[in-house]
């Protein structure tokens, strides 16, 4: 899952980025509100969630949120707001935000809010993802195959979650990289193949004529349901 942080406080933004990356999210951070608005409108499909600070120099978070919704961006948005800011909850939600959290907040609370927003049925994200005998629980971040827990690295987990949210779709290498790795990832080209090889080793025990992960030549990979 890929998150965009729009926040002008460098220390806070860096701490959030680091913490969320340790939780397995791919995270981009923008401090400039004009750039953020452009990024959200142009790359709307590449983010699974946006953390949006309310008080930004230039265009404020409220305007960015309202513009994004007016332009049809449906990506979940959580607003970060200082306690002394006048907006009440109703006003924030009326802007089209999915939730808000008042600063200072604990990191664990933010992660709980993120998890809750990503699980909302309105976004048709089921609580548990099931493909064949593989069950992935985004709440507990646990993967089981035939009811036996499969230990995965954070990146393998993120990769599998993305595939399980798009079963039977041929996903291009670019799309996969965009959702699982950060915008500023200085990637080496075979990083995806290395992770796919490891995932196959751990999960793809099916007949070779009916593999779980299929290489789609010239495109990328497909998870066969
Ligand atoms: Ca701010």
Short mmCIF file of C-alpha atoms and ligand atoms in Angstrom, two decimals:
data_model
loop_
_atom_site.label_atom_id
_atom_site.label_comp_id
_atom_site.label_asym_id
_atom_site.label_seq_id
_atom_site.Cartn_x
_atom_site.Cartn_y
_atom_site.Cartn_z
CA UNK A 1 0.00 0.00 0.00
CA UNK A 2 1.37 3.38 -0.97
CA UNK A 3 0.82 6.51 1.11
CA UNK A 4 1.39 10.16 0.23
CA UNK A 5 2.25 12.46 3.13
CA UNK A 6 1.63 16.18 2.59
CA UNK A 7 3.20 17.96 5.55
CA UNK A 8 5.43 21.03 5.87
CA UNK A 9 6.92 20.11 9.26
CA UNK A 10 10.07 18.28 8.24
CA UNK A 11 10.68 16.49 11.52
CA UNK A 12 7.15 15.17 11.79
CA UNK A 13 7.03 14.17 8.12
CA UNK A 14 10.35 12.32 8.29
CA UNK A 15 9.32 10.48 11.44
CA UNK A 16 5.99 9.47 9.88
CA UNK A 17 7.66 8.33 6.66
CA UNK A 18 10.21 6.25 8.55
CA UNK A 19 7.61 4.74 10.89
CA UNK A 20 5.17 3.87 8.11
CA UNK A 21 7.92 2.34 6.00
CA UNK A 22 8.82 0.12 8.94
CA UNK A 23 5.16 -0.99 8.93
CA UNK A 24 5.60 -2.04 5.31
CA UNK A 25 3.98 0.91 3.53
CA UNK A 26 5.57 2.63 0.56
CA UNK A 27 5.66 6.32 1.47
CA UNK A 28 6.21 9.54 -0.47
CA UNK A 29 6.47 12.89 1.24
CA UNK A 30 5.79 16.33 -0.21
CA UNK A 31 6.10 19.57 1.78
CA UNK A 32 5.06 21.90 -1.05
CA UNK A 33 1.28 22.21 -1.27
CA UNK A 34 1.21 23.19 -4.95
CA UNK A 35 3.30 20.14 -5.87
CA UNK A 36 1.09 18.02 -3.63
CA UNK A 37 -2.08 19.15 -5.38
CA UNK A 38 -0.56 18.34 -8.78
CA UNK A 39 0.75 14.97 -7.60
CA UNK A 40 -2.65 14.00 -6.20
CA UNK A 41 -4.50 14.95 -9.37
CA UNK A 42 -2.01 13.36 -11.78
CA UNK A 43 -1.06 10.25 -9.81
CA UNK A 44 -4.40 9.61 -8.12
CA UNK A 45 -4.42 5.90 -8.90
CA UNK A 46 -0.98 5.28 -7.49
CA UNK A 47 -1.83 6.13 -3.90
CA UNK A 48 -3.92 4.03 -1.59
CA UNK A 49 -4.15 6.75 1.06
CA UNK A 50 -3.21 10.41 1.59
CA UNK A 51 -2.17 11.99 4.91
CA UNK A 52 -2.89 15.68 4.47
CA UNK A 53 -1.77 18.44 6.82
CA UNK A 54 -4.33 21.22 7.17
CA UNK A 55 -2.06 24.21 7.74
CA UNK A 56 0.34 24.49 4.83
CA UNK A 57 2.05 27.55 3.40
CA UNK A 58 0.41 28.43 0.08
CA UNK A 59 -2.67 26.37 -0.69
CA UNK A 60 -4.01 24.88 2.53
CA UNK A 61 -4.96 21.27 3.10
CA UNK A 62 -8.68 22.04 3.09
CA UNK A 63 -8.46 23.44 -0.44
CA UNK A 64 -6.37 20.51 -1.65
CA UNK A 65 -8.89 18.07 -0.22
CA UNK A 66 -11.89 19.89 -1.70
CA UNK A 67 -10.21 20.21 -5.12
CA UNK A 68 -9.23 16.56 -5.14
CA UNK A 69 -12.81 15.45 -4.45
CA UNK A 70 -14.17 17.96 -7.00
CA UNK A 71 -11.83 16.39 -9.58
CA UNK A 72 -13.14 12.93 -8.74
CA UNK A 73 -10.21 11.66 -6.71
CA UNK A 74 -11.57 8.90 -4.47
CA UNK A 75 -8.33 8.01 -2.64
CA UNK A 76 -8.97 7.95 1.14
CA UNK A 77 -7.72 11.11 2.87
CA UNK A 78 -6.85 11.51 6.55
CA UNK A 79 -6.40 15.13 7.65
CA UNK A 80 -3.67 16.03 10.15
CA UNK A 81 -4.78 19.01 12.18
CA UNK A 82 -3.49 21.02 15.15
CA UNK A 83 -5.81 21.20 18.15
CA UNK A 84 -6.10 24.97 18.03
CA UNK A 85 -7.35 25.04 14.48
CA UNK A 86 -10.98 26.06 14.32
CA UNK A 87 -12.30 23.44 11.93
CA UNK A 88 -14.54 20.98 13.65
CA UNK A 89 -15.00 17.39 12.67
CA UNK A 90 -18.09 18.03 10.56
CA UNK A 91 -16.34 20.72 8.52
CA UNK A 92 -13.38 18.44 7.88
CA UNK A 93 -15.56 15.55 6.83
CA UNK A 94 -17.60 17.90 4.62
CA UNK A 95 -14.43 18.65 2.69
CA UNK A 96 -14.42 15.03 1.66
CA UNK A 97 -11.88 13.74 4.18
CA UNK A 98 -12.38 10.19 5.42
CA UNK A 99 -11.03 10.90 8.88
CA UNK A 100 -8.90 13.38 10.79
CA UNK A 101 -6.42 13.17 13.62
CA UNK A 102 -5.41 16.02 15.94
CA UNK A 103 -1.75 16.79 16.60
CA UNK A 104 0.01 15.75 18.68
CA UNK A 105 -1.03 12.16 18.08
CA UNK A 106 0.59 8.85 18.88
CA UNK A 107 2.02 6.94 15.96
CA UNK A 108 0.08 3.83 16.95
CA UNK A 109 -3.18 5.79 16.85
CA UNK A 110 -2.39 7.03 13.37
CA UNK A 111 -1.66 3.50 12.18
CA UNK A 112 -4.97 2.33 13.67
CA UNK A 113 -6.82 5.11 11.81
CA UNK A 114 -5.03 4.25 8.56
CA UNK A 115 -5.92 0.58 8.95
CA UNK A 116 -9.54 1.46 9.73
CA UNK A 117 -9.89 3.76 6.71
CA UNK A 118 -8.29 1.20 4.38
CA UNK A 119 -10.71 -1.47 5.65
CA UNK A 120 -13.91 0.53 5.13
CA UNK A 121 -16.48 -1.35 3.11
CA UNK A 122 -17.22 1.88 1.20
CA UNK A 123 -13.93 1.34 -0.61
CA UNK A 124 -14.95 -2.30 -1.13
CA UNK A 125 -11.84 -3.48 0.64
CA UNK A 126 -12.77 -6.75 2.29
CA UNK A 127 -11.49 -7.39 5.79
CA UNK A 128 -9.85 -10.64 4.80
CA UNK A 129 -8.44 -11.36 1.36
CA UNK A 130 -8.77 -14.92 0.10
CA UNK A 131 -7.29 -16.44 -3.06
CA UNK A 132 -7.35 -20.24 -3.34
CA UNK A 133 -6.11 -21.58 0.02
CA UNK A 134 -4.25 -18.37 0.83
CA UNK A 135 -5.77 -16.01 3.40
CA UNK A 136 -4.35 -12.55 4.08
CA UNK A 137 -5.61 -10.56 7.06
CA UNK A 138 -4.68 -6.86 6.60
CA UNK A 139 -5.74 -6.08 10.17
CA UNK A 140 -3.28 -8.50 11.73
CA UNK A 141 -0.88 -8.47 8.75
CA UNK A 142 -0.84 -12.23 8.76
CA UNK A 143 -0.75 -14.64 5.80
CA UNK A 144 -1.86 -18.25 6.01
CA UNK A 145 -1.75 -21.00 3.42
CA UNK A 146 -3.97 -23.98 4.16
CA UNK A 147 -4.32 -22.53 7.67
CA UNK A 148 -0.58 -22.55 8.28
CA UNK A 149 1.10 -19.19 8.88
CA UNK A 150 3.59 -18.21 6.17
CA UNK A 151 6.38 -15.89 7.36
CA UNK A 152 6.89 -13.09 4.85
CA UNK A 153 9.18 -10.08 4.82
CA UNK A 154 7.48 -6.66 4.86
CA UNK A 155 8.02 -6.18 1.12
CA UNK A 156 6.81 -9.69 0.29
CA UNK A 157 3.72 -9.02 2.38
CA UNK A 158 3.04 -5.67 0.66
CA UNK A 159 3.55 -7.25 -2.73
CA UNK A 160 1.20 -10.15 -1.96
CA UNK A 161 -1.44 -7.79 -0.55
CA UNK A 162 -1.37 -5.72 -3.73
CA UNK A 163 -1.76 -8.85 -5.89
CA UNK A 164 -4.57 -10.20 -3.70
CA UNK A 165 -6.46 -6.93 -4.07
CA UNK A 166 -6.22 -7.36 -7.87
CA UNK A 167 -6.63 -11.08 -8.56
CA UNK A 168 -6.72 -12.29 -12.17
CA UNK A 169 -5.44 -8.96 -13.45
CA UNK A 170 -2.26 -8.69 -15.51
CA UNK A 171 -0.37 -6.07 -13.52
CA UNK A 172 2.41 -4.19 -15.24
CA UNK A 173 5.81 -3.99 -13.61
CA UNK A 174 5.37 -0.21 -13.37
CA UNK A 175 2.01 -0.48 -11.59
CA UNK A 176 3.39 -3.00 -9.10
CA UNK A 177 6.51 -0.94 -8.44
CA UNK A 178 4.43 2.23 -8.04
CA UNK A 179 2.23 0.69 -5.36
CA UNK A 180 4.78 -1.26 -3.40
CA UNK A 181 7.89 0.89 -3.57
CA UNK A 182 8.26 4.62 -2.83
CA UNK A 183 8.37 7.28 -5.53
CA UNK A 184 11.98 8.04 -4.66
CA UNK A 185 13.04 4.40 -4.60
CA UNK A 186 16.42 4.32 -6.35
CA UNK A 187 15.44 0.90 -7.67
CA UNK A 188 17.59 -1.61 -9.37
CA UNK A 189 15.61 -3.21 -12.16
CA UNK A 190 15.45 -6.78 -10.90
CA UNK A 191 14.24 -5.99 -7.37
CA UNK A 192 10.70 -7.01 -8.32
CA UNK A 193 11.84 -10.31 -9.83
CA UNK A 194 13.85 -11.15 -6.73
CA UNK A 195 10.80 -10.63 -4.51
CA UNK A 196 8.54 -12.54 -6.91
CA UNK A 197 10.96 -15.47 -6.84
CA UNK A 198 10.85 -15.53 -3.05
CA UNK A 199 7.05 -15.25 -2.94
CA UNK A 200 6.74 -18.12 -5.41
CA UNK A 201 9.06 -20.24 -3.30
CA UNK A 202 6.92 -19.63 -0.22
CA UNK A 203 3.43 -19.76 -1.72
CA UNK A 204 3.29 -21.20 -5.23
CA UNK A 205 3.11 -24.94 -4.64
CA UNK A 206 0.43 -25.56 -7.25
CA UNK A 207 0.60 -27.52 -10.51
CA UNK A 208 2.92 -25.88 -13.03
CA UNK A 209 0.00 -25.84 -15.46
CA UNK A 210 -1.99 -23.76 -12.98
CA UNK A 211 0.51 -21.54 -11.19
CA UNK A 212 -0.49 -18.96 -8.59
CA UNK A 213 1.81 -16.33 -10.06
CA UNK A 214 2.04 -16.16 -13.80
CA UNK A 215 4.63 -14.16 -15.70
CA UNK A 216 2.84 -12.12 -18.35
CA UNK A 217 5.37 -11.59 -21.07
CA UNK A 218 6.02 -7.93 -21.92
CA UNK A 219 3.71 -6.80 -19.12
CA UNK A 220 4.47 -8.09 -15.63
CA UNK A 221 2.72 -10.61 -13.44
CA UNK A 222 -0.75 -11.98 -12.73
CA UNK A 223 -2.09 -13.65 -9.61
CA UNK A 224 -4.39 -16.44 -10.79
CA UNK A 225 -7.39 -16.98 -8.52
CA1 LIG B 1 1.62 22.50 8.92
#
